[in-house]
Amino acid sequence: MSKYIVEDTRKVTTHRFIEMKRKGEKIAMLTAYDYTMASIIDGAGVDAILVGDSASNVMAGNVTTLPITLDQMIYHAKSVVRGVKRALVVVDMPFGTYQVNADEAVKNAIRIMKETHADALKLEGGEEILPSVRKILDAGIPIMGHLGLTPQSINKFGTYCVRAKDEAEADKLKHDAKLLADAGCFAIVLEKIPASLGEQVAKEVEIPIIGIGAGGKVDGQILVCTDMLGMTADFTPRFLRRYADLNTIIGNAVGSYVGDVKECDFPNDKEQY
Ligand code: KIV
């Protein structure tokens, strides 16, 4: 494994995202939730970082993304923004902050942008949230859509299985993707859908399609950082490739430290004043 050399070190913008699709350059995204991870990931060349509401699962230990609050997302996003020099930073609007009505959505969206200094927001859903999407875009805030498996609707779906396998759901997804693109979203995440559908949507809309379990023929990929680094040992969906086994590495390092403390090997003479 080797380090990826980023040639264009300018800050990534939403316009660059669309330019990358036009040029056929794949977009690499990861999630991050804190300053240290964000600065490592940014330095390693990702094009965009999502402050995902998956923080609810991987940072707070909740079963779903639903409990995370606006204040908590703002805390995570501020920490990430401080660590990033190049990547575009996108923040998830948490459950309940944009579904009630468009006025409340834009108020919450403005609060996130003002307090975090992030670059864009991500919202889950299609036609049903279009008034909120339009109002936020009208306020000058870039939006990334999210269709397919939308974890904030897990109680409606009932399972984390692959979405849009039947024609009716696939047709609705294609319709929603077009609506979001026409409204002015700069990109769309497609989660856990058939690869052939991902490819079709990427061909049909001009904005980048970022996949997570949507196959290799979309315009970019996103993974949850703790999953691809092998920290979450018990999460093994088919779409996940693990690039490290940090669960074992951290476990071994901590085990060595505990052993050294117990055996009076740490600190040694050189490690004290
Ligand atoms: O919250 C998140 O991490 C996400 C990604 C899975 C796309 O929405």
Tab-separated table of C-alpha atoms and ligand atoms in Angstrom:
chain	number	residue	atom	x	y	z
A	1	MET	CA	0.000	0.000	0.000
A	2	SER	CA	1.288	3.452	-0.849
A	3	LYS	CA	0.465	7.078	-0.239
A	4	TYR	CA	-1.627	8.802	-2.911
A	5	ILE	CA	0.034	11.958	-4.253
A	6	VAL	CA	-2.461	14.794	-4.720
A	7	GLU	CA	-1.358	17.003	-7.595
A	8	ASP	CA	-4.012	19.712	-7.264
A	9	THR	CA	-3.705	20.997	-3.715
A	10	ARG	CA	-6.319	23.765	-4.037
A	11	LYS	CA	-9.341	23.578	-1.707
A	12	VAL	CA	-12.008	21.378	-3.317
A	13	THR	CA	-15.238	23.214	-4.151
A	14	THR	CA	-18.667	21.982	-5.233
A	15	HIS	CA	-17.838	23.306	-8.730
A	16	ARG	CA	-14.692	21.134	-8.784
A	17	PHE	CA	-16.897	18.155	-7.900
A	18	ILE	CA	-19.012	18.672	-11.014
A	19	GLU	CA	-15.866	19.367	-13.081
A	20	MET	CA	-14.397	16.046	-11.889
A	21	LYS	CA	-17.446	14.187	-13.186
A	22	ARG	CA	-17.170	15.963	-16.551
A	23	LYS	CA	-13.507	14.955	-16.804
A	24	GLY	CA	-14.204	11.368	-15.694
A	25	GLU	CA	-12.047	11.786	-12.560
A	26	LYS	CA	-13.346	9.575	-9.732
A	27	ILE	CA	-14.197	11.263	-6.431
A	28	ALA	CA	-12.908	9.719	-3.166
A	29	MET	CA	-14.887	10.530	-0.007
A	30	LEU	CA	-14.723	9.318	3.597
A	31	THR	CA	-16.530	10.243	6.770
A	32	ALA	CA	-14.797	11.860	9.767
A	33	TYR	CA	-16.107	13.119	13.080
A	34	ASP	CA	-13.126	14.685	14.864
A	35	TYR	CA	-10.094	16.932	14.304
A	36	THR	CA	-7.346	14.293	14.412
A	37	MET	CA	-8.969	11.824	11.997
A	38	ALA	CA	-10.033	14.664	9.668
A	39	SER	CA	-6.484	16.042	9.425
A	40	ILE	CA	-5.036	12.566	8.666
A	41	ILE	CA	-7.699	11.807	6.054
A	42	ASP	CA	-7.394	15.253	4.456
A	43	GLY	CA	-3.601	14.959	4.311
A	44	ALA	CA	-3.957	11.559	2.595
A	45	GLY	CA	-5.843	13.063	-0.340
A	46	VAL	CA	-9.594	12.514	-0.007
A	47	ASP	CA	-11.595	14.938	-2.138
A	48	ALA	CA	-14.394	15.377	0.391
A	49	ILE	CA	-15.142	14.552	4.003
A	50	LEU	CA	-18.648	13.858	5.235
A	51	VAL	CA	-19.394	14.643	8.854
A	52	GLY	CA	-21.954	11.851	8.761
A	53	ASP	CA	-24.773	11.349	11.205
A	54	SER	CA	-23.237	7.851	11.389
A	55	ALA	CA	-21.424	9.590	14.277
A	56	SER	CA	-24.532	8.501	16.178
A	57	ASN	CA	-23.487	4.860	15.641
A	58	VAL	CA	-19.711	4.890	15.556
A	59	MET	CA	-18.952	7.726	17.976
A	60	ALA	CA	-21.889	7.521	20.407
A	61	GLY	CA	-22.765	3.815	20.186
A	62	ASN	CA	-26.428	4.282	19.264
A	63	VAL	CA	-28.174	1.582	17.232
A	64	THR	CA	-29.453	4.076	14.622
A	65	THR	CA	-28.616	7.565	13.341
A	66	LEU	CA	-31.878	8.978	14.687
A	67	PRO	CA	-30.836	10.137	18.190
A	68	ILE	CA	-27.981	12.475	17.194
A	69	THR	CA	-28.886	16.138	17.751
A	70	LEU	CA	-28.176	19.338	15.838
A	71	ASP	CA	-25.860	20.548	18.631
A	72	GLN	CA	-23.911	17.273	18.531
A	73	MET	CA	-23.547	17.398	14.720
A	74	ILE	CA	-22.334	20.998	14.991
A	75	TYR	CA	-19.723	19.953	17.576
A	76	HIS	CA	-18.421	17.160	15.293
A	77	ALA	CA	-18.460	19.409	12.206
A	78	LYS	CA	-16.531	22.238	13.914
A	79	SER	CA	-13.872	19.736	15.009
A	80	VAL	CA	-13.548	18.318	11.477
A	81	VAL	CA	-13.393	21.718	9.758
A	82	ARG	CA	-10.468	22.746	12.009
A	83	GLY	CA	-8.488	19.724	10.747
A	84	VAL	CA	-9.111	20.153	7.009
A	85	LYS	CA	-7.116	22.183	4.490
A	86	ARG	CA	-8.092	20.748	1.090
A	87	ALA	CA	-11.156	18.506	1.171
A	88	LEU	CA	-14.715	19.745	0.710
A	89	VAL	CA	-16.507	19.349	4.062
A	90	VAL	CA	-20.139	18.198	3.918
A	91	VAL	CA	-22.301	17.949	7.054
A	92	ASP	CA	-25.328	15.679	7.491
A	93	MET	CA	-28.469	17.461	8.656
A	94	PRO	CA	-29.662	15.198	11.479
A	95	PHE	CA	-33.066	13.530	11.655
A	96	GLY	CA	-35.859	15.962	12.517
A	97	THR	CA	-34.070	19.146	11.453
A	98	TYR	CA	-35.397	19.428	7.884
A	99	GLN	CA	-38.495	17.216	7.635
A	100	VAL	CA	-41.024	19.399	9.511
A	101	ASN	CA	-41.163	22.305	7.066
A	102	ALA	CA	-38.930	24.323	4.752
A	103	ASP	CA	-38.681	27.348	7.093
A	104	GLU	CA	-37.387	25.245	9.961
A	105	ALA	CA	-35.046	23.413	7.552
A	106	VAL	CA	-33.439	26.606	6.270
A	107	LYS	CA	-33.097	27.984	9.817
A	108	ASN	CA	-31.245	24.832	10.920
A	109	ALA	CA	-29.175	24.754	7.730
A	110	ILE	CA	-28.046	28.362	8.236
A	111	ARG	CA	-27.146	27.592	11.852
A	112	ILE	CA	-24.909	24.677	10.779
A	113	MET	CA	-23.164	26.773	8.123
A	114	LYS	CA	-22.663	29.795	10.419
A	115	GLU	CA	-21.338	27.820	13.390
A	116	THR	CA	-19.219	25.173	11.634
A	117	HIS	CA	-17.796	26.940	8.542
A	118	ALA	CA	-18.432	23.725	6.566
A	119	ASP	CA	-18.867	23.864	2.791
A	120	ALA	CA	-22.143	22.011	2.184
A	121	LEU	CA	-24.947	19.957	3.735
A	122	LYS	CA	-26.381	16.499	3.032
A	123	LEU	CA	-30.092	15.639	3.352
A	124	GLU	CA	-31.761	12.231	2.980
A	125	GLY	CA	-34.777	11.837	0.688
A	126	GLY	CA	-36.277	12.913	-2.628
A	127	GLU	CA	-39.602	14.466	-3.633
A	128	GLU	CA	-40.941	14.481	-0.055
A	129	ILE	CA	-38.218	16.900	1.129
A	130	LEU	CA	-37.994	18.973	-2.060
A	131	PRO	CA	-39.478	22.172	-0.504
A	132	SER	CA	-36.723	22.093	2.161
A	133	VAL	CA	-34.056	21.366	-0.452
A	134	ARG	CA	-35.197	24.291	-2.593
A	135	LYS	CA	-35.355	26.728	0.325
A	136	ILE	CA	-31.868	25.777	1.560
A	137	LEU	CA	-30.444	26.063	-1.956
A	138	ASP	CA	-32.164	29.472	-2.296
A	139	ALA	CA	-30.247	30.572	0.810
A	140	GLY	CA	-27.017	29.847	-1.083
A	141	ILE	CA	-26.147	26.628	0.726
A	142	PRO	CA	-24.926	23.723	-1.467
A	143	ILE	CA	-26.707	20.396	-0.956
A	144	MET	CA	-25.675	16.802	-1.499
A	145	GLY	CA	-28.701	14.483	-1.778
A	146	HIS	CA	-28.897	10.942	-0.387
A	147	LEU	CA	-31.154	8.234	-1.871
A	148	GLY	CA	-31.470	4.437	-1.732
A	149	LEU	CA	-30.910	3.139	1.788
A	150	THR	CA	-31.482	6.278	3.839
A	151	PRO	CA	-30.665	5.314	7.448
A	152	GLN	CA	-32.845	8.060	8.972
A	153	SER	CA	-35.850	6.095	7.569
A	154	ILE	CA	-34.742	2.746	9.006
A	155	ASN	CA	-37.906	2.444	11.103
A	156	LYS	CA	-39.978	2.695	7.908
A	157	PHE	CA	-37.774	0.236	5.952
A	158	GLY	CA	-37.467	-2.209	8.859
A	159	THR	CA	-34.128	-3.618	7.585
A	160	TYR	CA	-30.735	-2.501	6.244
A	161	CYS	CA	-31.201	-4.718	3.121
A	162	VAL	CA	-30.398	-3.574	-0.439
A	163	ARG	CA	-32.963	-0.990	-1.655
A	164	ALA	CA	-34.608	-0.392	-5.049
A	165	LYS	CA	-34.413	-3.986	-6.247
A	166	ASP	CA	-37.968	-3.830	-7.603
A	167	GLU	CA	-39.001	-1.702	-10.560
A	168	ALA	CA	-41.320	0.647	-8.652
A	169	GLU	CA	-38.673	1.621	-6.092
A	170	ALA	CA	-35.982	1.888	-8.779
A	171	ASP	CA	-38.249	4.188	-10.833
A	172	LYS	CA	-38.918	6.388	-7.790
A	173	LEU	CA	-35.173	6.584	-7.076
A	174	LYS	CA	-34.433	7.665	-10.666
A	175	HIS	CA	-37.250	10.231	-10.504
A	176	ASP	CA	-35.965	11.588	-7.166
A	177	ALA	CA	-32.375	11.802	-8.446
A	178	LYS	CA	-33.554	13.871	-11.405
A	179	LEU	CA	-35.618	16.144	-9.136
A	180	LEU	CA	-32.640	16.752	-6.829
A	181	ALA	CA	-30.309	17.421	-9.767
A	182	ASP	CA	-32.825	19.779	-11.420
A	183	ALA	CA	-33.347	21.616	-8.116
A	184	GLY	CA	-29.599	22.378	-8.038
A	185	CYS	CA	-27.995	19.810	-5.707
A	186	PHE	CA	-24.275	19.447	-6.512
A	187	ALA	CA	-24.047	15.655	-5.908
A	188	ILE	CA	-26.066	12.680	-4.671
A	189	VAL	CA	-25.070	9.757	-2.442
A	190	LEU	CA	-26.664	6.438	-3.472
A	191	GLU	CA	-26.524	3.862	-0.702
A	192	LYS	CA	-26.878	0.074	-1.006
A	193	ILE	CA	-28.649	-0.330	-4.352
A	194	PRO	CA	-28.014	-2.636	-7.351
A	195	ALA	CA	-24.855	-1.660	-9.276
A	196	SER	CA	-26.795	-1.528	-12.553
A	197	LEU	CA	-29.157	1.102	-11.083
A	198	GLY	CA	-26.214	3.155	-9.769
A	199	GLU	CA	-24.660	3.117	-13.240
A	200	GLN	CA	-27.944	4.142	-14.861
A	201	VAL	CA	-28.492	7.105	-12.514
A	202	ALA	CA	-24.868	8.260	-12.959
A	203	LYS	CA	-25.463	8.294	-16.732
A	204	GLU	CA	-28.819	10.062	-16.485
A	205	VAL	CA	-27.879	13.013	-14.235
A	206	GLU	CA	-25.096	15.558	-14.777
A	207	ILE	CA	-24.106	15.891	-11.118
A	208	PRO	CA	-21.714	13.377	-9.476
A	209	ILE	CA	-23.182	10.209	-7.987
A	210	ILE	CA	-21.239	9.045	-4.942
A	211	GLY	CA	-21.840	5.407	-4.107
A	212	ILE	CA	-21.706	3.361	-0.936
A	213	GLY	CA	-22.677	-0.119	-2.014
A	214	ALA	CA	-23.844	1.230	-5.411
A	215	GLY	CA	-21.216	-0.456	-7.613
A	216	GLY	CA	-18.146	0.739	-9.459
A	217	LYS	CA	-19.785	2.607	-12.334
A	218	VAL	CA	-20.797	5.686	-10.339
A	219	ASP	CA	-18.702	8.881	-10.151
A	220	GLY	CA	-17.160	8.402	-6.710
A	221	GLN	CA	-17.185	6.341	-3.543
A	222	ILE	CA	-17.712	6.998	0.151
A	223	LEU	CA	-17.044	4.754	3.150
A	224	VAL	CA	-17.324	5.283	6.888
A	225	CYS	CA	-13.736	5.879	8.088
A	226	THR	CA	-13.935	3.576	11.116
A	227	ASP	CA	-15.262	0.751	8.887
A	228	MET	CA	-12.589	1.016	6.155
A	229	LEU	CA	-9.876	1.266	8.815
A	230	GLY	CA	-11.110	-1.948	10.442
A	231	MET	CA	-12.012	-0.376	13.792
A	232	THR	CA	-15.601	-1.674	13.720
A	233	ALA	CA	-14.794	-5.385	13.674
A	234	ASP	CA	-18.365	-6.688	13.716
A	235	PHE	CA	-19.690	-4.695	10.700
A	236	THR	CA	-19.143	-6.721	7.517
A	237	PRO	CA	-21.410	-5.638	4.651
A	238	ARG	CA	-20.457	-6.890	1.164
A	239	PHE	CA	-19.634	-3.377	-0.086
A	240	LEU	CA	-17.005	-2.741	2.599
A	241	ARG	CA	-13.296	-3.102	1.822
A	242	ARG	CA	-11.058	-2.926	4.888
A	243	TYR	CA	-7.724	-1.157	4.282
A	244	ALA	CA	-6.339	-1.752	7.775
A	245	ASP	CA	-7.034	-3.762	10.902
A	246	LEU	CA	-6.894	-0.960	13.456
A	247	ASN	CA	-9.049	-2.932	15.871
A	248	THR	CA	-6.197	-5.426	16.287
A	249	ILE	CA	-3.431	-2.800	16.070
A	250	ILE	CA	-5.034	-0.574	18.738
A	251	GLY	CA	-5.917	-3.578	20.906
A	252	ASN	CA	-2.305	-4.848	20.778
A	253	ALA	CA	-0.866	-1.381	21.473
A	254	VAL	CA	-3.143	-0.841	24.472
A	255	GLY	CA	-2.419	-4.366	25.731
A	256	SER	CA	1.357	-3.655	25.564
A	257	TYR	CA	0.886	-0.368	27.433
A	258	VAL	CA	-1.174	-2.026	30.186
A	259	GLY	CA	1.462	-4.755	30.511
A	260	ASP	CA	4.303	-2.198	30.702
A	261	VAL	CA	2.509	-0.188	33.419
A	262	LYS	CA	1.706	-3.290	35.479
A	263	GLU	CA	5.298	-4.556	35.208
A	264	CYS	CA	6.809	-1.137	36.080
A	265	ASP	CA	8.452	-0.971	32.624
A	266	PHE	CA	6.710	2.319	31.760
A	267	PRO	CA	7.869	4.983	32.304
A	268	ASN	CA	11.582	4.201	32.143
A	269	ASP	CA	14.436	6.531	33.152
A	270	LYS	CA	14.355	8.422	29.850
A	271	GLU	CA	10.593	8.943	30.006
A	272	GLN	CA	10.563	11.042	33.177
A	273	TYR	CA	11.816	14.450	34.407
B	1	KIV	O1	-23.776	9.211	7.848
B	1	KIV	C1	-23.057	8.629	7.006
B	1	KIV	O2	-21.967	8.132	7.305
B	1	KIV	C2	-23.547	8.562	5.648
B	1	KIV	C3	-22.734	7.759	4.672
B	1	KIV	C4	-22.947	6.320	4.922
B	1	KIV	C5	-23.029	8.123	3.271
B	1	KIV	O3	-24.546	9.102	5.324
